[in-house]
Amino acid sequence: MAKDETRRIKPQILAADEESHAALKNITDYAPANAVYTTAALDTAREIMNAAWDRETQAAAAAAAARDDAVAAEWRYHNLTVGMRDQVTAQYGRNSNQAQSVGRKKPSEYKAPKKNNQDD
C-alpha cells in the first residue's frame, strides 16, 4: 500500500489502474484468495470513486459560483460607497469636514508643490 494516502494519485497511475481493471474483466476464472480483491469489490470501489469525483466537481462549481457572487456584492458595495462620497462632496463641498469624515482628503491638507532649485 501507499506511504501517504492523503495525497492525490497521479492521473497516469489512475489510468493504469483503469486499464488493469478493464483487463481483469476478460479473465473469466479470476478467483482471488482474499475476497477483498474480487471483481465486484473493484467495481464498487470504482463507482464510489466516480461518485466522489462528481461531488468534488459539483462542490468546486458551487464554490466558484459563491465566489463570483461575493465579488459582485463587493463591487456593488464599493461602487455605492464611492458614489456616496461623491454625493457628500457635492452637497457639503470639497473642503468640508463631512467630506473628510467619509474618507476624502481636504484640498487644504495637500502640501504645496516644492520648487525644484536645480541649477543647470
PDB file of C-alpha atoms in Angstrom:
ATOM      1  CA  MET A   1       0.000   0.000   0.000  1.00  0.00           C
ATOM      2  CA  ALA A   2       0.944   3.668  -0.316  1.00  0.00           C
ATOM      3  CA  LYS A   3       3.124   5.558   2.132  1.00  0.00           C
ATOM      4  CA  ASP A   4       0.978   8.718   2.148  1.00  0.00           C
ATOM      5  CA  GLU A   5      -2.672   8.174   1.388  1.00  0.00           C
ATOM      6  CA  THR A   6      -3.556  11.838   1.925  1.00  0.00           C
ATOM      7  CA  ARG A   7      -2.074  12.942  -1.417  1.00  0.00           C
ATOM      8  CA  ARG A   8      -3.864  12.769  -4.764  1.00  0.00           C
ATOM      9  CA  ILE A   9      -2.904   9.936  -7.076  1.00  0.00           C
ATOM     10  CA  LYS A  10      -1.332  10.972 -10.383  1.00  0.00           C
ATOM     11  CA  PRO A  11      -3.745  10.730 -13.339  1.00  0.00           C
ATOM     12  CA  GLN A  12      -1.409   8.382 -15.220  1.00  0.00           C
ATOM     13  CA  ILE A  13      -1.462   5.945 -12.272  1.00  0.00           C
ATOM     14  CA  LEU A  14      -5.266   6.020 -12.183  1.00  0.00           C
ATOM     15  CA  ALA A  15      -5.327   5.451 -15.955  1.00  0.00           C
ATOM     16  CA  ALA A  16      -3.121   2.381 -15.474  1.00  0.00           C
ATOM     17  CA  ASP A  17      -5.483   1.186 -12.738  1.00  0.00           C
ATOM     18  CA  GLU A  18      -8.422   1.578 -15.143  1.00  0.00           C
ATOM     19  CA  GLU A  19      -6.587  -0.467 -17.771  1.00  0.00           C
ATOM     20  CA  SER A  20      -5.853  -3.209 -15.243  1.00  0.00           C
ATOM     21  CA  HIS A  21      -9.463  -3.241 -14.121  1.00  0.00           C
ATOM     22  CA  ALA A  22     -10.707  -3.481 -17.701  1.00  0.00           C
ATOM     23  CA  ALA A  23      -8.262  -6.301 -18.445  1.00  0.00           C
ATOM     24  CA  LEU A  24      -9.395  -8.159 -15.319  1.00  0.00           C
ATOM     25  CA  LYS A  25     -12.930  -8.360 -16.716  1.00  0.00           C
ATOM     26  CA  ASN A  26     -11.584 -10.580 -19.512  1.00  0.00           C
ATOM     27  CA  ILE A  27     -10.131 -13.079 -17.019  1.00  0.00           C
ATOM     28  CA  THR A  28     -13.142 -15.322 -16.548  1.00  0.00           C
ATOM     29  CA  ASP A  29     -11.648 -17.665 -13.954  1.00  0.00           C
ATOM     30  CA  TYR A  30     -10.290 -14.933 -11.603  1.00  0.00           C
ATOM     31  CA  ALA A  31     -10.869 -16.087  -8.027  1.00  0.00           C
ATOM     32  CA  PRO A  32      -8.680 -14.206  -5.523  1.00  0.00           C
ATOM     33  CA  ALA A  33      -7.643 -15.952  -2.326  1.00  0.00           C
ATOM     34  CA  ASN A  34      -8.576 -12.755  -0.449  1.00  0.00           C
ATOM     35  CA  ALA A  35     -12.224 -11.824  -1.044  1.00  0.00           C
ATOM     36  CA  VAL A  36     -11.378  -8.134  -0.575  1.00  0.00           C
ATOM     37  CA  TYR A  37      -9.955  -8.102  -4.103  1.00  0.00           C
ATOM     38  CA  THR A  38     -12.918  -9.529  -6.040  1.00  0.00           C
ATOM     39  CA  THR A  39     -14.106  -8.033  -9.308  1.00  0.00           C
ATOM     40  CA  ALA A  40     -17.310  -6.923  -7.572  1.00  0.00           C
ATOM     41  CA  ALA A  41     -15.278  -5.126  -4.882  1.00  0.00           C
ATOM     42  CA  LEU A  42     -13.244  -3.346  -7.559  1.00  0.00           C
ATOM     43  CA  ASP A  43     -16.432  -2.357  -9.421  1.00  0.00           C
ATOM     44  CA  THR A  44     -17.929  -0.953  -6.207  1.00  0.00           C
ATOM     45  CA  ALA A  45     -14.748   0.949  -5.353  1.00  0.00           C
ATOM     46  CA  ARG A  46     -14.705   2.459  -8.862  1.00  0.00           C
ATOM     47  CA  GLU A  47     -18.357   3.554  -8.538  1.00  0.00           C
ATOM     48  CA  ILE A  48     -17.620   5.138  -5.144  1.00  0.00           C
ATOM     49  CA  MET A  49     -14.570   6.956  -6.617  1.00  0.00           C
ATOM     50  CA  ASN A  50     -16.609   8.277  -9.558  1.00  0.00           C
ATOM     51  CA  ALA A  51     -19.367   9.466  -7.211  1.00  0.00           C
ATOM     52  CA  ALA A  52     -16.759  11.219  -5.038  1.00  0.00           C
ATOM     53  CA  TRP A  53     -15.301  12.906  -8.128  1.00  0.00           C
ATOM     54  CA  ASP A  54     -18.799  14.060  -9.121  1.00  0.00           C
ATOM     55  CA  ARG A  55     -19.383  15.531  -5.655  1.00  0.00           C
ATOM     56  CA  GLU A  56     -15.975  17.216  -5.752  1.00  0.00           C
ATOM     57  CA  THR A  57     -16.700  18.752  -9.168  1.00  0.00           C
ATOM     58  CA  GLN A  58     -20.104  19.976  -8.034  1.00  0.00           C
ATOM     59  CA  ALA A  59     -18.655  21.440  -4.831  1.00  0.00           C
ATOM     60  CA  ALA A  60     -15.919  23.213  -6.802  1.00  0.00           C
ATOM     61  CA  ALA A  61     -18.541  24.666  -9.150  1.00  0.00           C
ATOM     62  CA  ALA A  62     -20.638  25.800  -6.176  1.00  0.00           C
ATOM     63  CA  ALA A  63     -17.572  27.385  -4.551  1.00  0.00           C
ATOM     64  CA  ALA A  64     -16.713  29.207  -7.792  1.00  0.00           C
ATOM     65  CA  ALA A  65     -20.304  30.466  -8.096  1.00  0.00           C
ATOM     66  CA  ALA A  66     -20.297  31.615  -4.457  1.00  0.00           C
ATOM     67  CA  ARG A  67     -17.001  33.431  -5.050  1.00  0.00           C
ATOM     68  CA  ASP A  68     -18.437  35.158  -8.123  1.00  0.00           C
ATOM     69  CA  ASP A  69     -21.497  36.229  -6.095  1.00  0.00           C
ATOM     70  CA  ALA A  70     -19.253  37.586  -3.331  1.00  0.00           C
ATOM     71  CA  VAL A  71     -17.103  39.517  -5.822  1.00  0.00           C
ATOM     72  CA  ALA A  72     -20.206  41.040  -7.428  1.00  0.00           C
ATOM     73  CA  ALA A  73     -21.541  42.035  -3.994  1.00  0.00           C
ATOM     74  CA  GLU A  74     -18.189  43.581  -3.048  1.00  0.00           C
ATOM     75  CA  TRP A  75     -18.113  45.683  -6.236  1.00  0.00           C
ATOM     76  CA  ARG A  76     -21.737  46.796  -5.782  1.00  0.00           C
ATOM     77  CA  TYR A  77     -20.961  47.927  -2.232  1.00  0.00           C
ATOM     78  CA  HIS A  78     -17.719  49.625  -3.270  1.00  0.00           C
ATOM     79  CA  ASN A  79     -19.317  51.475  -6.187  1.00  0.00           C
ATOM     80  CA  LEU A  80     -22.178  52.668  -3.983  1.00  0.00           C
ATOM     81  CA  THR A  81     -19.672  53.862  -1.370  1.00  0.00           C
ATOM     82  CA  VAL A  82     -17.685  55.807  -3.982  1.00  0.00           C
ATOM     83  CA  GLY A  83     -20.917  57.365  -5.244  1.00  0.00           C
ATOM     84  CA  MET A  84     -21.926  58.277  -1.688  1.00  0.00           C
ATOM     85  CA  ARG A  85     -18.579  60.031  -1.181  1.00  0.00           C
ATOM     86  CA  ASP A  86     -19.172  61.998  -4.373  1.00  0.00           C
ATOM     87  CA  GLN A  87     -22.637  62.966  -3.145  1.00  0.00           C
ATOM     88  CA  VAL A  88     -21.288  64.133   0.236  1.00  0.00           C
ATOM     89  CA  THR A  89     -18.599  66.153  -1.542  1.00  0.00           C
ATOM     90  CA  ALA A  90     -21.199  67.697  -3.891  1.00  0.00           C
ATOM     91  CA  GLN A  91     -23.524  68.584  -1.018  1.00  0.00           C
ATOM     92  CA  TYR A  92     -21.005  69.894   1.523  1.00  0.00           C
ATOM     93  CA  GLY A  93     -18.014  70.890  -0.587  1.00  0.00           C
ATOM     94  CA  ARG A  94     -14.518  69.520  -1.148  1.00  0.00           C
ATOM     95  CA  ASN A  95     -13.021  71.268   1.872  1.00  0.00           C
ATOM     96  CA  SER A  96     -15.776  70.263   4.336  1.00  0.00           C
ATOM     97  CA  ASN A  97     -15.476  68.207   7.492  1.00  0.00           C
ATOM     98  CA  GLN A  98     -18.259  65.969   6.187  1.00  0.00           C
ATOM     99  CA  ALA A  99     -16.237  65.072   3.049  1.00  0.00           C
ATOM    100  CA  GLN A 100     -13.251  64.390   5.270  1.00  0.00           C
ATOM    101  CA  SER A 101     -15.332  62.155   7.568  1.00  0.00           C
ATOM    102  CA  VAL A 102     -16.290  59.847   4.682  1.00  0.00           C
ATOM    103  CA  GLY A 103     -12.683  59.372   3.627  1.00  0.00           C
ATOM    104  CA  ARG A 104     -11.913  62.264   1.317  1.00  0.00           C
ATOM    105  CA  LYS A 105      -8.867  64.429   1.844  1.00  0.00           C
ATOM    106  CA  LYS A 106      -9.408  68.156   2.028  1.00  0.00           C
ATOM    107  CA  PRO A 107      -7.619  70.125  -0.696  1.00  0.00           C
ATOM    108  CA  SER A 108      -6.262  72.387   2.040  1.00  0.00           C
ATOM    109  CA  GLU A 109      -4.410  69.397   3.515  1.00  0.00           C
ATOM    110  CA  TYR A 110      -2.305  68.759   0.457  1.00  0.00           C
ATOM    111  CA  LYS A 111       1.211  70.130   0.600  1.00  0.00           C
ATOM    112  CA  ALA A 112       2.065  72.845  -1.855  1.00  0.00           C
ATOM    113  CA  PRO A 113       4.429  71.635  -4.558  1.00  0.00           C
ATOM    114  CA  LYS A 114       8.033  72.475  -3.858  1.00  0.00           C
ATOM    115  CA  LYS A 115      10.069  74.279  -6.440  1.00  0.00           C
ATOM    116  CA  ASN A 116      12.979  72.347  -7.824  1.00  0.00           C
ATOM    117  CA  ASN A 117      16.025  74.589  -7.379  1.00  0.00           C
ATOM    118  CA  GLN A 118      18.438  72.772  -9.590  1.00  0.00           C
ATOM    119  CA  ASP A 119      20.987  74.890 -11.373  1.00  0.00           C
ATOM    120  CA  ASP A 120      21.556  73.872 -14.967  1.00  0.00           C
TER     121      ASP A 120
END
